[in-house]
mmCIF file with all atom_site columns, C-alpha atoms in Angstrom:
data_model
loop_
_atom_site.group_PDB
_atom_site.id
_atom_site.type_symbol
_atom_site.label_atom_id
_atom_site.label_alt_id
_atom_site.label_comp_id
_atom_site.label_asym_id
_atom_site.label_entity_id
_atom_site.label_seq_id
_atom_site.pdbx_PDB_ins_code
_atom_site.Cartn_x
_atom_site.Cartn_y
_atom_site.Cartn_z
_atom_site.occupancy
_atom_site.B_iso_or_equiv
_atom_site.pdbx_formal_charge
_atom_site.auth_seq_id
_atom_site.auth_comp_id
_atom_site.auth_asym_id
_atom_site.auth_atom_id
_atom_site.pdbx_PDB_model_num
ATOM 1   C CA . GLY A 1 1   ? -41.753 -110.919 2.518   1.00 0.00 ? 1   GLY A CA 1
ATOM 2   C CA . HIS A 1 2   ? -43.114 -113.911 4.356   1.00 0.00 ? 2   HIS A CA 1
ATOM 3   C CA . ASP A 1 3   ? -45.441 -114.949 1.556   1.00 0.00 ? 3   ASP A CA 1
ATOM 4   C CA . GLY A 1 4   ? -43.096 -117.475 -0.054  1.00 0.00 ? 4   GLY A CA 1
ATOM 5   C CA . VAL A 1 5   ? -42.944 -115.623 -3.368  1.00 0.00 ? 5   VAL A CA 1
ATOM 6   C CA . VAL A 1 6   ? -39.646 -116.164 -5.198  1.00 0.00 ? 6   VAL A CA 1
ATOM 7   C CA . TYR A 1 7   ? -37.984 -113.503 -7.310  1.00 0.00 ? 7   TYR A CA 1
ATOM 8   C CA . SER A 1 8   ? -35.052 -113.933 -9.683  1.00 0.00 ? 8   SER A CA 1
ATOM 9   C CA . CYS A 1 9   ? -32.908 -111.718 -11.864 1.00 0.00 ? 9   CYS A CA 1
ATOM 10  C CA . GLY A 1 10  ? -29.735 -111.869 -13.942 1.00 0.00 ? 10  GLY A CA 1
ATOM 11  C CA . GLY A 1 11  ? -28.759 -113.925 -16.934 1.00 0.00 ? 11  GLY A CA 1
ATOM 12  C CA . GLY A 1 12  ? -31.236 -116.633 -17.808 1.00 0.00 ? 12  GLY A CA 1
ATOM 13  C CA . CYS A 1 13  ? -29.720 -118.094 -20.960 1.00 0.00 ? 13  CYS A CA 1
ATOM 14  C CA . ASP A 1 14  ? -30.568 -121.635 -19.823 1.00 0.00 ? 14  ASP A CA 1
ATOM 15  C CA . GLY A 1 15  ? -33.949 -120.859 -18.287 1.00 0.00 ? 15  GLY A CA 1
ATOM 16  C CA . GLN A 1 16  ? -32.578 -121.024 -14.753 1.00 0.00 ? 16  GLN A CA 1
ATOM 17  C CA . LEU A 1 17  ? -34.477 -117.866 -13.726 1.00 0.00 ? 17  LEU A CA 1
ATOM 18  C CA . GLY A 1 18  ? -37.792 -119.663 -14.257 1.00 0.00 ? 18  GLY A CA 1
ATOM 19  C CA . HIS A 1 19  ? -39.515 -116.864 -16.193 1.00 0.00 ? 19  HIS A CA 1
ATOM 20  C CA . GLY A 1 20  ? -40.330 -118.942 -19.281 1.00 0.00 ? 20  GLY A CA 1
ATOM 21  C CA . ASP A 1 21  ? -37.623 -117.357 -21.416 1.00 0.00 ? 21  ASP A CA 1
ATOM 22  C CA . ARG A 1 22  ? -33.852 -117.327 -21.874 1.00 0.00 ? 22  ARG A CA 1
ATOM 23  C CA . GLY A 1 23  ? -33.418 -113.591 -21.431 1.00 0.00 ? 23  GLY A CA 1
ATOM 24  C CA . ILE A 1 24  ? -31.628 -111.234 -19.096 1.00 0.00 ? 24  ILE A CA 1
ATOM 25  C CA . HIS A 1 25  ? -33.721 -109.732 -16.302 1.00 0.00 ? 25  HIS A CA 1
ATOM 26  C CA . LEU A 1 26  ? -32.089 -106.669 -14.766 1.00 0.00 ? 26  LEU A CA 1
ATOM 27  C CA . ILE A 1 27  ? -34.478 -106.290 -11.835 1.00 0.00 ? 27  ILE A CA 1
ATOM 28  C CA . PRO A 1 28  ? -35.947 -109.001 -9.597  1.00 0.00 ? 28  PRO A CA 1
ATOM 29  C CA . LYS A 1 29  ? -39.152 -110.439 -11.024 1.00 0.00 ? 29  LYS A CA 1
ATOM 30  C CA . ALA A 1 30  ? -41.582 -112.865 -9.358  1.00 0.00 ? 30  ALA A CA 1
ATOM 31  C CA . ILE A 1 31  ? -41.483 -116.371 -10.819 1.00 0.00 ? 31  ILE A CA 1
ATOM 32  C CA . GLN A 1 32  ? -45.059 -116.739 -12.065 1.00 0.00 ? 32  GLN A CA 1
ATOM 33  C CA . ALA A 1 33  ? -45.038 -120.557 -12.160 1.00 0.00 ? 33  ALA A CA 1
ATOM 34  C CA . LEU A 1 34  ? -44.461 -120.625 -8.396  1.00 0.00 ? 34  LEU A CA 1
ATOM 35  C CA . LEU A 1 35  ? -47.101 -118.076 -7.369  1.00 0.00 ? 35  LEU A CA 1
ATOM 36  C CA . GLY A 1 36  ? -49.520 -119.591 -4.884  1.00 0.00 ? 36  GLY A CA 1
ATOM 37  C CA . LYS A 1 37  ? -46.938 -122.134 -3.732  1.00 0.00 ? 37  LYS A CA 1
ATOM 38  C CA . ARG A 1 38  ? -45.268 -121.100 -0.485  1.00 0.00 ? 38  ARG A CA 1
ATOM 39  C CA . ILE A 1 39  ? -41.592 -121.672 -1.317  1.00 0.00 ? 39  ILE A CA 1
ATOM 40  C CA . VAL A 1 40  ? -39.483 -122.482 1.750   1.00 0.00 ? 40  VAL A CA 1
ATOM 41  C CA . ALA A 1 41  ? -36.121 -123.512 0.222   1.00 0.00 ? 41  ALA A CA 1
ATOM 42  C CA . ILE A 1 42  ? -34.167 -122.632 -2.914  1.00 0.00 ? 42  ILE A CA 1
ATOM 43  C CA . ALA A 1 43  ? -30.807 -123.460 -4.490  1.00 0.00 ? 43  ALA A CA 1
ATOM 44  C CA . ALA A 1 44  ? -29.002 -122.079 -7.508  1.00 0.00 ? 44  ALA A CA 1
ATOM 45  C CA . GLY A 1 45  ? -26.743 -124.384 -9.500  1.00 0.00 ? 45  GLY A CA 1
ATOM 46  C CA . ARG A 1 46  ? -24.399 -123.507 -12.316 1.00 0.00 ? 46  ARG A CA 1
ATOM 47  C CA . SER A 1 47  ? -27.245 -123.233 -14.838 1.00 0.00 ? 47  SER A CA 1
ATOM 48  C CA . HIS A 1 48  ? -30.336 -124.518 -13.047 1.00 0.00 ? 48  HIS A CA 1
ATOM 49  C CA . SER A 1 49  ? -32.470 -123.724 -10.012 1.00 0.00 ? 49  SER A CA 1
ATOM 50  C CA . LEU A 1 50  ? -34.257 -125.814 -7.384  1.00 0.00 ? 50  LEU A CA 1
ATOM 51  C CA . PHE A 1 51  ? -37.211 -124.883 -5.184  1.00 0.00 ? 51  PHE A CA 1
ATOM 52  C CA . VAL A 1 52  ? -39.174 -126.588 -2.390  1.00 0.00 ? 52  VAL A CA 1
ATOM 53  C CA . ASP A 1 53  ? -42.669 -125.617 -1.302  1.00 0.00 ? 53  ASP A CA 1
ATOM 54  C CA . ALA A 1 54  ? -44.194 -125.818 2.174   1.00 0.00 ? 54  ALA A CA 1
ATOM 55  C CA . VAL A 1 55  ? -45.739 -129.243 1.530   1.00 0.00 ? 55  VAL A CA 1
ATOM 56  C CA . GLY A 1 56  ? -42.407 -130.760 0.436   1.00 0.00 ? 56  GLY A CA 1
ATOM 57  C CA . ILE A 1 57  ? -42.727 -130.707 -3.347  1.00 0.00 ? 57  ILE A CA 1
ATOM 58  C CA . ALA A 1 58  ? -39.437 -130.084 -5.197  1.00 0.00 ? 58  ALA A CA 1
ATOM 59  C CA . TYR A 1 59  ? -39.401 -128.061 -8.433  1.00 0.00 ? 59  TYR A CA 1
ATOM 60  C CA . SER A 1 60  ? -36.602 -127.439 -10.932 1.00 0.00 ? 60  SER A CA 1
ATOM 61  C CA . CYS A 1 61  ? -35.875 -125.386 -14.024 1.00 0.00 ? 61  CYS A CA 1
ATOM 62  C CA . GLY A 1 62  ? -32.936 -124.462 -16.249 1.00 0.00 ? 62  GLY A CA 1
ATOM 63  C CA . GLU A 1 63  ? -30.409 -126.527 -18.171 1.00 0.00 ? 63  GLU A CA 1
ATOM 64  C CA . GLY A 1 64  ? -31.120 -130.256 -17.974 1.00 0.00 ? 64  GLY A CA 1
ATOM 65  C CA . PHE A 1 65  ? -27.712 -131.491 -19.134 1.00 0.00 ? 65  PHE A CA 1
ATOM 66  C CA . GLY A 1 66  ? -26.740 -134.678 -17.345 1.00 0.00 ? 66  GLY A CA 1
ATOM 67  C CA . GLY A 1 67  ? -30.159 -134.946 -15.764 1.00 0.00 ? 67  GLY A CA 1
ATOM 68  C CA . ASN A 1 68  ? -29.565 -132.260 -13.157 1.00 0.00 ? 68  ASN A CA 1
ATOM 69  C CA . LEU A 1 69  ? -33.250 -131.238 -13.193 1.00 0.00 ? 69  LEU A CA 1
ATOM 70  C CA . GLY A 1 70  ? -34.325 -134.756 -12.210 1.00 0.00 ? 70  GLY A CA 1
ATOM 71  C CA . HIS A 1 71  ? -37.057 -135.023 -14.855 1.00 0.00 ? 71  HIS A CA 1
ATOM 72  C CA . GLY A 1 72  ? -35.779 -138.221 -16.482 1.00 0.00 ? 72  GLY A CA 1
ATOM 73  C CA . ASN A 1 73  ? -34.245 -136.472 -19.485 1.00 0.00 ? 73  ASN A CA 1
ATOM 74  C CA . GLN A 1 74  ? -31.687 -133.803 -20.384 1.00 0.00 ? 74  GLN A CA 1
ATOM 75  C CA . ALA A 1 75  ? -34.143 -131.225 -21.717 1.00 0.00 ? 75  ALA A CA 1
ATOM 76  C CA . ARG A 1 76  ? -34.024 -127.562 -20.809 1.00 0.00 ? 76  ARG A CA 1
ATOM 77  C CA . GLN A 1 77  ? -36.986 -126.414 -18.707 1.00 0.00 ? 77  GLN A CA 1
ATOM 78  C CA . LEU A 1 78  ? -37.807 -122.682 -18.821 1.00 0.00 ? 78  LEU A CA 1
ATOM 79  C CA . THR A 1 79  ? -40.264 -122.647 -15.899 1.00 0.00 ? 79  THR A CA 1
ATOM 80  C CA . PRO A 1 80  ? -40.144 -124.618 -12.635 1.00 0.00 ? 80  PRO A CA 1
ATOM 81  C CA . ILE A 1 81  ? -42.064 -127.905 -12.649 1.00 0.00 ? 81  ILE A CA 1
ATOM 82  C CA . PRO A 1 82  ? -42.299 -130.634 -9.983  1.00 0.00 ? 82  PRO A CA 1
ATOM 83  C CA . VAL A 1 83  ? -39.641 -133.333 -9.833  1.00 0.00 ? 83  VAL A CA 1
ATOM 84  C CA . ARG A 1 84  ? -42.027 -136.248 -10.288 1.00 0.00 ? 84  ARG A CA 1
ATOM 85  C CA . ALA A 1 85  ? -39.559 -138.931 -9.172  1.00 0.00 ? 85  ALA A CA 1
ATOM 86  C CA . LEU A 1 86  ? -39.727 -137.421 -5.658  1.00 0.00 ? 86  LEU A CA 1
ATOM 87  C CA . ARG A 1 87  ? -43.525 -137.067 -5.520  1.00 0.00 ? 87  ARG A CA 1
ATOM 88  C CA . ARG A 1 88  ? -43.848 -139.628 -2.712  1.00 0.00 ? 88  ARG A CA 1
ATOM 89  C CA . LYS A 1 89  ? -41.159 -137.904 -0.625  1.00 0.00 ? 89  LYS A CA 1
ATOM 90  C CA . ARG A 1 90  ? -41.501 -134.793 1.505   1.00 0.00 ? 90  ARG A CA 1
ATOM 91  C CA . ILE A 1 91  ? -38.475 -132.733 0.499   1.00 0.00 ? 91  ILE A CA 1
ATOM 92  C CA . CYS A 1 92  ? -37.235 -130.193 3.041   1.00 0.00 ? 92  CYS A CA 1
ATOM 93  C CA . ALA A 1 93  ? -33.913 -128.953 1.623   1.00 0.00 ? 93  ALA A CA 1
ATOM 94  C CA . VAL A 1 94  ? -32.061 -128.686 -1.686  1.00 0.00 ? 94  VAL A CA 1
ATOM 95  C CA . ALA A 1 95  ? -28.517 -127.927 -2.836  1.00 0.00 ? 95  ALA A CA 1
ATOM 96  C CA . ALA A 1 96  ? -27.155 -127.450 -6.345  1.00 0.00 ? 96  ALA A CA 1
ATOM 97  C CA . SER A 1 97  ? -23.854 -127.269 -8.199  1.00 0.00 ? 97  SER A CA 1
ATOM 98  C CA . GLU A 1 98  ? -23.211 -129.181 -11.429 1.00 0.00 ? 98  GLU A CA 1
ATOM 99  C CA . GLY A 1 99  ? -25.926 -131.565 -10.250 1.00 0.00 ? 99  GLY A CA 1
ATOM 100 C CA . SER A 1 100 ? -28.792 -131.490 -7.757  1.00 0.00 ? 100 SER A CA 1
ATOM 101 C CA . PHE A 1 101 ? -29.303 -132.699 -4.206  1.00 0.00 ? 101 PHE A CA 1
ATOM 102 C CA . PHE A 1 102 ? -32.532 -133.182 -2.298  1.00 0.00 ? 102 PHE A CA 1
ATOM 103 C CA . LEU A 1 103 ? -33.117 -134.008 1.364   1.00 0.00 ? 103 LEU A CA 1
ATOM 104 C CA . ASP A 1 104 ? -36.354 -135.536 2.618   1.00 0.00 ? 104 ASP A CA 1
ATOM 105 C CA . ASP A 1 105 ? -37.920 -135.223 6.046   1.00 0.00 ? 105 ASP A CA 1
ATOM 106 C CA . ALA A 1 106 ? -36.709 -138.731 6.990   1.00 0.00 ? 106 ALA A CA 1
ATOM 107 C CA . GLY A 1 107 ? -33.079 -137.626 6.589   1.00 0.00 ? 107 GLY A CA 1
ATOM 108 C CA . VAL A 1 108 ? -32.472 -139.401 3.277   1.00 0.00 ? 108 VAL A CA 1
ATOM 109 C CA . ALA A 1 109 ? -30.366 -137.561 0.677   1.00 0.00 ? 109 ALA A CA 1
ATOM 110 C CA . TYR A 1 110 ? -30.913 -137.921 -3.080  1.00 0.00 ? 110 TYR A CA 1
ATOM 111 C CA . SER A 1 111 ? -28.860 -136.764 -6.046  1.00 0.00 ? 111 SER A CA 1
ATOM 112 C CA . CYS A 1 112 ? -29.215 -136.463 -9.797  1.00 0.00 ? 112 CYS A CA 1
ATOM 113 C CA . GLY A 1 113 ? -27.251 -134.969 -12.665 1.00 0.00 ? 113 GLY A CA 1
ATOM 114 C CA . GLN A 1 114 ? -23.598 -135.284 -13.412 1.00 0.00 ? 114 GLN A CA 1
ATOM 115 C CA . GLY A 1 115 ? -21.685 -137.535 -11.030 1.00 0.00 ? 115 GLY A CA 1
ATOM 116 C CA . GLY A 1 116 ? -18.188 -136.632 -12.165 1.00 0.00 ? 116 GLY A CA 1
ATOM 117 C CA . LYS A 1 117 ? -15.341 -136.825 -9.649  1.00 0.00 ? 117 LYS A CA 1
ATOM 118 C CA . GLY A 1 118 ? -17.713 -138.481 -7.160  1.00 0.00 ? 118 GLY A CA 1
ATOM 119 C CA . TYR A 1 119 ? -19.270 -135.252 -5.908  1.00 0.00 ? 119 TYR A CA 1
ATOM 120 C CA . ALA A 1 120 ? -22.797 -136.659 -6.327  1.00 0.00 ? 120 ALA A CA 1
ATOM 121 C CA . GLY A 1 121 ? -22.124 -139.184 -3.586  1.00 0.00 ? 121 GLY A CA 1
ATOM 122 C CA . THR A 1 122 ? -22.733 -142.143 -5.872  1.00 0.00 ? 122 THR A CA 1
ATOM 123 C CA . ASP A 1 123 ? -20.387 -144.779 -7.218  1.00 0.00 ? 123 ASP A CA 1
ATOM 124 C CA . ASP A 1 124 ? -21.646 -144.607 -10.782 1.00 0.00 ? 124 ASP A CA 1
ATOM 125 C CA . GLY A 1 125 ? -18.299 -143.691 -12.327 1.00 0.00 ? 125 GLY A CA 1
ATOM 126 C CA . GLY A 1 126 ? -19.436 -140.237 -13.358 1.00 0.00 ? 126 GLY A CA 1
ATOM 127 C CA . LEU A 1 127 ? -22.433 -141.331 -15.407 1.00 0.00 ? 127 LEU A CA 1
ATOM 128 C CA . PHE A 1 128 ? -25.461 -139.104 -15.752 1.00 0.00 ? 128 PHE A CA 1
ATOM 129 C CA . GLN A 1 129 ? -28.285 -139.748 -13.300 1.00 0.00 ? 129 GLN A CA 1
ATOM 130 C CA . LEU A 1 130 ? -31.484 -138.521 -14.973 1.00 0.00 ? 130 LEU A CA 1
ATOM 131 C CA . THR A 1 131 ? -33.748 -138.879 -11.917 1.00 0.00 ? 131 THR A CA 1
ATOM 132 C CA . PRO A 1 132 ? -32.921 -138.479 -8.222  1.00 0.00 ? 132 PRO A CA 1
ATOM 133 C CA . ARG A 1 133 ? -31.788 -141.580 -6.378  1.00 0.00 ? 133 ARG A CA 1
ATOM 134 C CA . SER A 1 134 ? -30.887 -142.055 -2.753  1.00 0.00 ? 134 SER A CA 1
ATOM 135 C CA . ILE A 1 135 ? -27.262 -141.703 -1.775  1.00 0.00 ? 135 ILE A CA 1
ATOM 136 C CA . CYS A 1 136 ? -26.057 -144.850 -0.021  1.00 0.00 ? 136 CYS A CA 1
ATOM 137 C CA . GLY A 1 137 ? -22.491 -145.737 0.888   1.00 0.00 ? 137 GLY A CA 1
ATOM 138 C CA . ALA A 1 138 ? -21.343 -144.009 4.084   1.00 0.00 ? 138 ALA A CA 1
ATOM 139 C CA . LEU A 1 139 ? -24.737 -142.277 4.388   1.00 0.00 ? 139 LEU A CA 1
ATOM 140 C CA . LEU A 1 140 ? -26.820 -145.468 4.278   1.00 0.00 ? 140 LEU A CA 1
ATOM 141 C CA . ASP A 1 141 ? -27.772 -145.594 7.967   1.00 0.00 ? 141 ASP A CA 1
ATOM 142 C CA . LYS A 1 142 ? -27.312 -141.895 8.732   1.00 0.00 ? 142 LYS A CA 1
ATOM 143 C CA . GLN A 1 143 ? -30.021 -139.312 9.177   1.00 0.00 ? 143 GLN A CA 1
ATOM 144 C CA . ILE A 1 144 ? -28.867 -136.330 7.119   1.00 0.00 ? 144 ILE A CA 1
ATOM 145 C CA . CYS A 1 145 ? -30.034 -132.872 8.201   1.00 0.00 ? 145 CYS A CA 1
ATOM 146 C CA . ALA A 1 146 ? -28.089 -130.540 5.858   1.00 0.00 ? 146 ALA A CA 1
ATOM 147 C CA . ILE A 1 147 ? -26.366 -130.568 2.455   1.00 0.00 ? 147 ILE A CA 1
ATOM 148 C CA . ALA A 1 148 ? -23.975 -128.045 0.898   1.00 0.00 ? 148 ALA A CA 1
ATOM 149 C CA . ALA A 1 149 ? -22.807 -128.335 -2.704  1.00 0.00 ? 149 ALA A CA 1
ATOM 150 C CA . GLY A 1 150 ? -19.605 -126.805 -4.027  1.00 0.00 ? 150 GLY A CA 1
ATOM 151 C CA . GLY A 1 151 ? -18.563 -126.794 -7.650  1.00 0.00 ? 151 GLY A CA 1
ATOM 152 C CA . ILE A 1 152 ? -17.281 -130.378 -7.633  1.00 0.00 ? 152 ILE A CA 1
ATOM 153 C CA . HIS A 1 153 ? -17.630 -131.499 -4.037  1.00 0.00 ? 153 HIS A CA 1
ATOM 154 C CA . THR A 1 154 ? -20.468 -131.968 -1.568  1.00 0.00 ? 154 THR A CA 1
ATOM 155 C CA . ILE A 1 155 ? -20.761 -131.956 2.234   1.00 0.00 ? 155 ILE A CA 1
ATOM 156 C CA . PHE A 1 156 ? -23.484 -133.787 4.174   1.00 0.00 ? 156 PHE A CA 1
ATOM 157 C CA . LEU A 1 157 ? -24.217 -133.257 7.877   1.00 0.00 ? 157 LEU A CA 1
ATOM 158 C CA . ASP A 1 158 ? -25.989 -135.861 9.981   1.00 0.00 ? 158 ASP A CA 1
ATOM 159 C CA . THR A 1 159 ? -28.111 -135.322 13.069  1.00 0.00 ? 159 THR A CA 1
ATOM 160 C CA . ALA A 1 160 ? -25.227 -136.446 15.301  1.00 0.00 ? 160 ALA A CA 1
ATOM 161 C CA . GLY A 1 161 ? -23.156 -133.511 14.018  1.00 0.00 ? 161 GLY A CA 1
ATOM 162 C CA . VAL A 1 162 ? -20.853 -135.621 11.837  1.00 0.00 ? 162 VAL A CA 1
ATOM 163 C CA . ALA A 1 163 ? -19.916 -134.195 8.428   1.00 0.00 ? 163 ALA A CA 1
ATOM 164 C CA . TYR A 1 164 ? -19.319 -136.375 5.357   1.00 0.00 ? 164 TYR A CA 1
ATOM 165 C CA . SER A 1 165 ? -17.688 -135.139 2.173   1.00 0.00 ? 165 SER A CA 1
ATOM 166 C CA . CYS A 1 166 ? -17.247 -136.486 -1.325  1.00 0.00 ? 166 CYS A CA 1
ATOM 167 C CA . GLY A 1 167 ? -16.044 -135.296 -4.692  1.00 0.00 ? 167 GLY A CA 1
ATOM 168 C CA . PHE A 1 168 ? -12.824 -133.712 -5.897  1.00 0.00 ? 168 PHE A CA 1
ATOM 169 C CA . GLY A 1 169 ? -10.462 -133.343 -2.949  1.00 0.00 ? 169 GLY A CA 1
ATOM 170 C CA . GLY A 1 170 ? -7.843  -131.069 -4.496  1.00 0.00 ? 170 GLY A CA 1
ATOM 171 C CA . GLU A 1 171 ? -6.358  -128.412 -2.222  1.00 0.00 ? 171 GLU A CA 1
ATOM 172 C CA . GLY A 1 172 ? -7.811  -130.142 0.830   1.00 0.00 ? 172 GLY A CA 1
ATOM 173 C CA . ARG A 1 173 ? -11.398 -129.167 0.103   1.00 0.00 ? 173 ARG A CA 1
ATOM 174 C CA . LEU A 1 174 ? -12.805 -132.449 1.456   1.00 0.00 ? 174 LEU A CA 1
ATOM 175 C CA . GLY A 1 175 ? -10.938 -132.225 4.759   1.00 0.00 ? 175 GLY A CA 1
ATOM 176 C CA . HIS A 1 176 ? -9.659  -135.790 4.529   1.00 0.00 ? 176 HIS A CA 1
ATOM 177 C CA . GLY A 1 177 ? -6.033  -134.775 5.029   1.00 0.00 ? 177 GLY A CA 1
#
């Protein structure tokens, strides 16, 4: 419906379903921790999930390996909780793969988690990023309006319609030729 309630089902061995357990849920079930928060954006990573409510608060749950939940640690989180490092930002979109990506209403992109093969858009040499940080480099002066995350590559779109890609470029997936 149009009430912003989020449902999830499937295998939740890492808590990525947000139901407070690590079980299998065969039918869609409302995520209780998000009731009363009008969720407007969601993303499912390999073993974690991201959510954004109507006031721009980002939430995450699931496997925290590499910092992909953005909570400053690598702990597993069985129910969605706010990403505190982004509390002063109004998040409007999220994307997830091995790590996490957040986009604020000013067009600034942030990433956290594993940075391997450069797909996180940072030059950290593949180190873990435990809290979200802004993605600079080629995106520094760009206003980003969309993000898509593949397994080990990421695409960013700016408001001028220009796409930027980073990560593992095997088989031409980055489009760099």
